[in-house]
Structures are given as structure tokens and as C-alpha cells.
Short mmCIF file of C-alpha atoms and ligand atoms in Angstrom, two decimals:
data_model
loop_
_atom_site.label_atom_id
_atom_site.label_comp_id
_atom_site.label_asym_id
_atom_site.label_seq_id
_atom_site.Cartn_x
_atom_site.Cartn_y
_atom_site.Cartn_z
CA MET W 38 -0.04 0.03 0.01
CA ILE W 39 1.23 3.52 -0.86
CA ARG W 40 0.68 6.07 1.84
CA LEU W 41 1.27 9.85 1.66
CA ILE W 42 1.92 11.62 4.82
CA ALA W 43 1.73 15.52 5.09
CA ALA W 44 0.64 18.38 7.26
CA ILE W 45 -1.48 20.91 5.42
CA ASP W 46 -3.18 24.27 6.24
CA ARG W 47 -6.72 25.25 5.50
CA LYS W 48 -5.79 26.01 1.85
CA ARG W 49 -3.82 22.71 1.33
CA GLY W 50 -0.63 24.73 1.83
CA ILE W 51 2.55 22.65 2.84
CA ALA W 52 5.29 25.24 2.63
CA LYS W 53 6.22 28.85 2.27
CA HIS W 54 9.55 30.07 0.91
CA GLY W 55 10.87 26.48 1.00
CA TYR W 56 9.93 25.74 4.62
CA MET W 57 7.00 24.62 6.66
CA PRO W 58 5.80 27.81 8.24
CA TRP W 59 4.77 26.36 11.66
CA ASN W 60 6.33 24.68 14.61
CA ILE W 61 4.35 21.74 15.94
CA PRO W 62 6.76 19.25 17.57
CA GLU W 63 3.74 16.86 18.35
CA ASP W 64 3.09 16.65 14.53
CA GLU W 65 6.72 15.94 13.95
CA ALA W 66 6.53 13.06 16.49
CA TYR W 67 3.41 11.80 14.80
CA PHE W 68 5.29 11.85 11.42
CA SER W 69 8.18 9.93 12.97
CA GLU W 70 6.02 7.46 14.74
CA GLN W 71 3.66 6.78 11.75
CA THR W 72 6.45 6.37 9.17
CA LYS W 73 8.08 3.76 11.33
CA THR W 74 5.04 1.48 10.97
CA HIS W 75 4.09 -0.63 7.96
CA GLY W 76 7.81 -1.59 7.29
CA GLY W 77 9.26 1.99 7.51
CA LYS W 78 10.24 2.60 3.93
CA VAL W 79 10.05 6.31 3.21
CA LEU W 80 10.43 8.07 -0.21
CA THR W 81 11.36 11.72 -0.12
CA GLY W 82 12.11 14.24 -2.80
CA GLY W 83 15.51 15.93 -3.24
CA LYS W 84 14.49 19.36 -2.08
CA THR W 85 12.76 18.16 1.08
CA PHE W 86 15.72 15.98 1.93
CA ARG W 87 18.23 18.74 1.50
CA ASP W 88 16.13 21.62 3.05
CA THR W 89 13.96 19.87 5.75
CA TYR W 90 16.02 16.86 6.68
CA LYS W 91 19.31 18.80 6.16
CA SER W 92 20.52 15.88 4.08
CA ARG W 93 20.32 13.45 6.98
CA PRO W 94 18.39 10.17 6.56
CA LEU W 95 15.39 9.49 8.83
CA VAL W 96 16.58 7.17 11.65
CA ASP W 97 14.94 3.73 12.09
CA ARG W 98 13.60 3.78 8.62
CA THR W 99 14.61 2.74 5.12
CA ASN W 100 15.20 5.94 3.26
CA TYR W 101 14.59 6.29 -0.47
CA LEU W 102 15.59 9.60 -2.16
CA LEU W 103 14.04 10.68 -5.42
CA THR W 104 16.70 12.70 -7.19
CA ARG W 105 18.30 13.23 -10.55
CA ASN W 106 21.69 13.56 -8.73
CA LYS W 107 23.83 10.28 -9.21
CA GLN W 108 26.12 11.04 -6.13
CA PRO W 109 25.76 8.37 -3.53
CA ILE W 110 24.56 9.35 -0.03
CA LYS W 111 25.28 7.12 3.01
CA GLY W 112 22.23 5.62 4.43
CA VAL W 113 19.99 6.51 1.50
CA GLN W 114 18.91 4.45 -1.51
CA LEU W 115 18.76 6.71 -4.63
CA VAL W 116 15.76 6.50 -6.85
CA HIS W 117 16.19 8.12 -10.35
CA ASP W 118 13.01 6.65 -12.10
CA LEU W 119 9.93 6.85 -10.10
CA THR W 120 7.75 4.76 -12.37
CA ALA W 121 10.37 1.95 -12.49
CA TRP W 122 10.87 2.14 -8.64
CA LEU W 123 7.21 1.96 -7.92
CA ALA W 124 6.86 -1.03 -10.21
CA SER W 125 9.83 -2.75 -8.42
CA MET W 126 8.15 -2.10 -4.97
CA ASP W 127 4.92 -3.62 -6.13
CA ASN W 128 2.73 -4.80 -3.21
CA GLN W 129 5.16 -3.38 -0.58
CA ASP W 130 4.22 -0.69 2.00
CA ILE W 131 5.70 2.69 1.13
CA TRP W 132 5.47 6.09 2.77
CA ILE W 133 5.61 9.06 0.50
CA ALA W 134 6.83 11.98 2.56
CA GLY W 135 6.76 14.87 0.05
CA GLY W 136 7.43 17.45 -1.01
CA ALA W 137 4.90 19.07 -3.18
CA ASP W 138 6.43 17.77 -6.59
CA VAL W 139 6.58 14.24 -5.38
CA PHE W 140 3.08 14.25 -3.86
CA GLN W 141 1.73 15.49 -7.10
CA GLN W 142 3.44 12.85 -9.20
CA ILE W 143 2.14 10.06 -6.97
CA ILE W 144 -1.43 11.42 -6.98
CA ASP W 145 -1.41 12.10 -10.81
CA ALA W 146 -0.16 8.46 -11.31
CA GLY W 147 -3.07 7.18 -9.39
CA LYS W 148 -0.78 5.45 -7.07
CA ALA W 149 -1.86 6.83 -3.68
CA ASP W 150 -3.81 4.38 -1.52
CA GLU W 151 -4.07 6.33 1.72
CA LEU W 152 -3.42 9.79 2.83
CA TYR W 153 -2.34 10.57 6.42
CA ILE W 154 -3.08 14.34 6.60
CA THR W 155 -2.53 16.54 9.55
CA HIS W 156 -5.09 19.32 9.09
CA ILE W 157 -3.78 22.65 10.69
CA ASP W 158 -6.65 25.02 11.29
CA ALA W 159 -4.82 28.12 9.97
CA ASP W 160 -3.84 29.78 6.77
CA PHE W 161 -0.16 30.45 6.56
CA GLY W 162 -0.11 32.09 2.99
CA CYS W 163 1.81 29.04 1.64
CA ASP W 164 3.28 29.01 -1.86
CA GLN W 165 3.48 25.19 -2.24
CA PHE W 166 0.44 22.85 -1.96
CA PHE W 167 -0.73 19.34 -1.37
CA PRO W 168 -2.55 18.15 -4.48
CA ASP W 169 -6.28 18.54 -4.85
CA TYR W 170 -7.38 15.13 -3.24
CA GLN W 171 -10.97 15.76 -2.06
CA SER W 172 -12.79 14.19 -4.96
CA LYS W 173 -10.58 11.09 -5.12
CA PHE W 174 -10.36 10.18 -1.49
CA ARG W 175 -12.74 9.72 1.42
CA LEU W 176 -12.21 10.35 5.04
CA VAL W 177 -11.95 7.12 7.02
CA LYS W 178 -10.53 8.33 10.38
CA GLN W 179 -10.47 11.62 12.24
CA SER W 180 -8.77 12.39 15.47
CA ASP W 181 -9.95 14.71 18.25
CA THR W 182 -8.53 18.22 17.94
CA HIS W 183 -5.06 18.55 19.29
CA SER W 184 -3.50 21.94 20.25
CA GLN W 185 0.25 23.07 20.48
CA ASN W 186 1.94 26.34 20.08
CA GLY W 187 -1.38 28.08 19.49
CA PHE W 188 -2.35 25.75 16.59
CA ASN W 189 -5.21 23.48 16.47
CA PHE W 190 -4.93 20.39 14.22
CA THR W 191 -6.39 16.85 13.69
CA TYR W 192 -4.75 13.78 12.47
CA ASP W 193 -6.92 12.33 9.63
CA ILE W 194 -6.77 9.32 7.32
CA TYR W 195 -8.33 9.11 3.80
CA ALA W 196 -8.55 6.13 1.64
CA ARG W 197 -8.95 6.04 -2.12
CA ALA W 198 -12.70 6.61 -3.00
N1 LIG S 1049 3.92 20.10 5.12
C1 LIG S 1049 4.37 18.91 4.79
O1 LIG S 1049 3.92 17.83 5.28
C2 LIG S 1049 5.64 18.75 3.88
C3 LIG S 1049 6.13 17.50 3.68
C4 LIG S 1049 7.38 17.38 2.93
C5 LIG S 1049 7.84 18.60 2.36
N2 LIG S 1049 7.31 19.77 2.54
C6 LIG S 1049 7.86 21.02 1.90
O2 LIG S 1049 7.75 20.76 0.49
C7 LIG S 1049 8.85 21.63 -0.01
C8 LIG S 1049 9.58 20.93 -1.08
O3 LIG S 1049 8.73 20.48 -2.10
P1 LIG S 1049 9.20 20.59 -3.57
O4 LIG S 1049 8.05 20.25 -4.55
O5 LIG S 1049 9.90 21.93 -3.85
O6 LIG S 1049 10.37 19.50 -3.71
P2 LIG S 1049 10.52 18.00 -3.42
O7 LIG S 1049 9.23 17.35 -3.96
O8 LIG S 1049 10.93 17.77 -1.94
O9 LIG S 1049 11.72 17.59 -4.29
C9 LIG S 1049 11.78 17.82 -5.71
C10 LIG S 1049 13.00 17.14 -6.09
O10 LIG S 1049 12.82 15.70 -6.14
C11 LIG S 1049 13.51 15.18 -7.24
N3 LIG S 1049 12.55 14.77 -8.18
C12 LIG S 1049 11.20 14.99 -8.46
N4 LIG S 1049 10.69 14.26 -9.31
C13 LIG S 1049 11.60 13.48 -9.82
C14 LIG S 1049 11.62 12.47 -10.79
N5 LIG S 1049 10.50 12.13 -11.49
N6 LIG S 1049 12.80 11.79 -11.04
C15 LIG S 1049 13.89 12.06 -10.36
N7 LIG S 1049 13.90 13.00 -9.38
C16 LIG S 1049 12.94 13.59 -9.11
C17 LIG S 1049 14.49 16.22 -7.76
O11 LIG S 1049 15.53 16.25 -6.88
P3 LIG S 1049 17.07 16.68 -7.25
O12 LIG S 1049 16.87 18.25 -7.22
O13 LIG S 1049 17.75 16.18 -6.03
O14 LIG S 1049 17.40 16.16 -8.68
C18 LIG S 1049 13.47 17.48 -7.55
O15 LIG S 1049 14.38 18.65 -7.53
C19 LIG S 1049 9.63 22.07 1.19
O16 LIG S 1049 9.49 23.37 1.45
C20 LIG S 1049 9.28 21.26 2.33
O17 LIG S 1049 9.34 21.96 3.57
C21 LIG S 1049 6.14 19.93 3.41
#
């Protein structure tokens, strides 16, 4: 099963000026906890890996990096051809951890089975967005409202409609 995991604001915003414009450690812990389940295989795009992960692999997970760069990176398996890689991983559990470009390609390819979305009840004026998913997915699980650092958010799960 292919699962996308993202935190999004009211307008589906995921980043502003290259970074997530909020500080919610509880959601970071949720991301860490969830992506260790179902086998812990996580695919990340080059920009997110460099800018958000500071080029460090996620601990206790198998890291796959989608990139056109051929330079090997310790602790990371490079993926240069997304279609071929998805075919090679057929029937395995995979987490897709962004960013915007990678989420869009997976949704457009019709490969996403589930979406783990943290909905943050705010508008950050983001300039990068999670793909439009509402018509293709249905809500199957919604958490109670959590609050941290002045933000209200829920952890929701969607399945392909
Ligand atoms: N809110 C959230 O949950 C969340 C989650 C993750 C990321 N983000 C944010 O998303 C932003 C980054 O998103 P982004 O769209 O700019 O970049 P991205 O999706 O992280 O990475 C794009 C990069 O992935 C590689 N790539 C993409 N498609 C490829 C393909 N078909 N074949 C080979 N390589 C491919 C290329 O890497 P190379 O340049 O290495 O060749 C490309 O430059 C950041 O601001 C980050 O903070 C937010």
C-alpha cells in the first residue's frame, strides 16, 4: 500500500519560501511514529531531503531519495526513475513524505492508496500545496482536535474513494 503523509493548512498549503511555516513538535513526532510503521520505507524528494532533513536520513527507517543526482549518499537508496521504482516495489508498503512535486506525481499517477493528513486550522499564506485530493479520497478516520503552540490540528486518514 502507498501512503502519503503530510501536514497541510486550510488551503492545502504545505510550505512557504521552501519551509513549513509552523512549529508543531507533536506533529513531527506523529510523522516519525507513523512512518516507522508498515515496514518503515520512506520516499522523499531531493528538495525536502536537503532543506527539511538537512541531508540526513530518517533514523530507524529505510530511506529512498527521489533525485536526478547520481552522487551516492550514505544511508539512503537513490531513486532516479519513479515509475520503475514503484513497479519494483509492487505490493510493498511505502510512505511518501513529500514534497509538493513528489506528492503531485504520485497522485497524478493514481498510485496513492491512503493519505495521512494533519489538518492545521490556519492559513499560512503558503506557496506550495498538497494536491487536490478531495474528490478522489474519502475520510476514514479523524482524530480529536489537538493543540500546540497556538495551533489546532487533527490527524486524519483518507482512503482512495
Ligand atoms: N507540510 C508537509 O507535510 C511537507 C512535507 C514534505 C515537504 N514539505 C515541503 O515541501 C517543499 C519541497 O517540495 P518541492 O516540491 O519543492 O520539492 P520535493 O518534492 O521535495 O523535491 C523535488 C526534487 O525531487 C527530485 N525529483 C522530483 N521528481 C523526480 C523524478 N521524477 N525523477 C527524479 N527526481 C525527481 C528532484 O531532486 P533533485 O533536485 O535532487 O534532482 C527534484 O528537485 C519544502 O518546502 C518542504 O518543507 C512539506
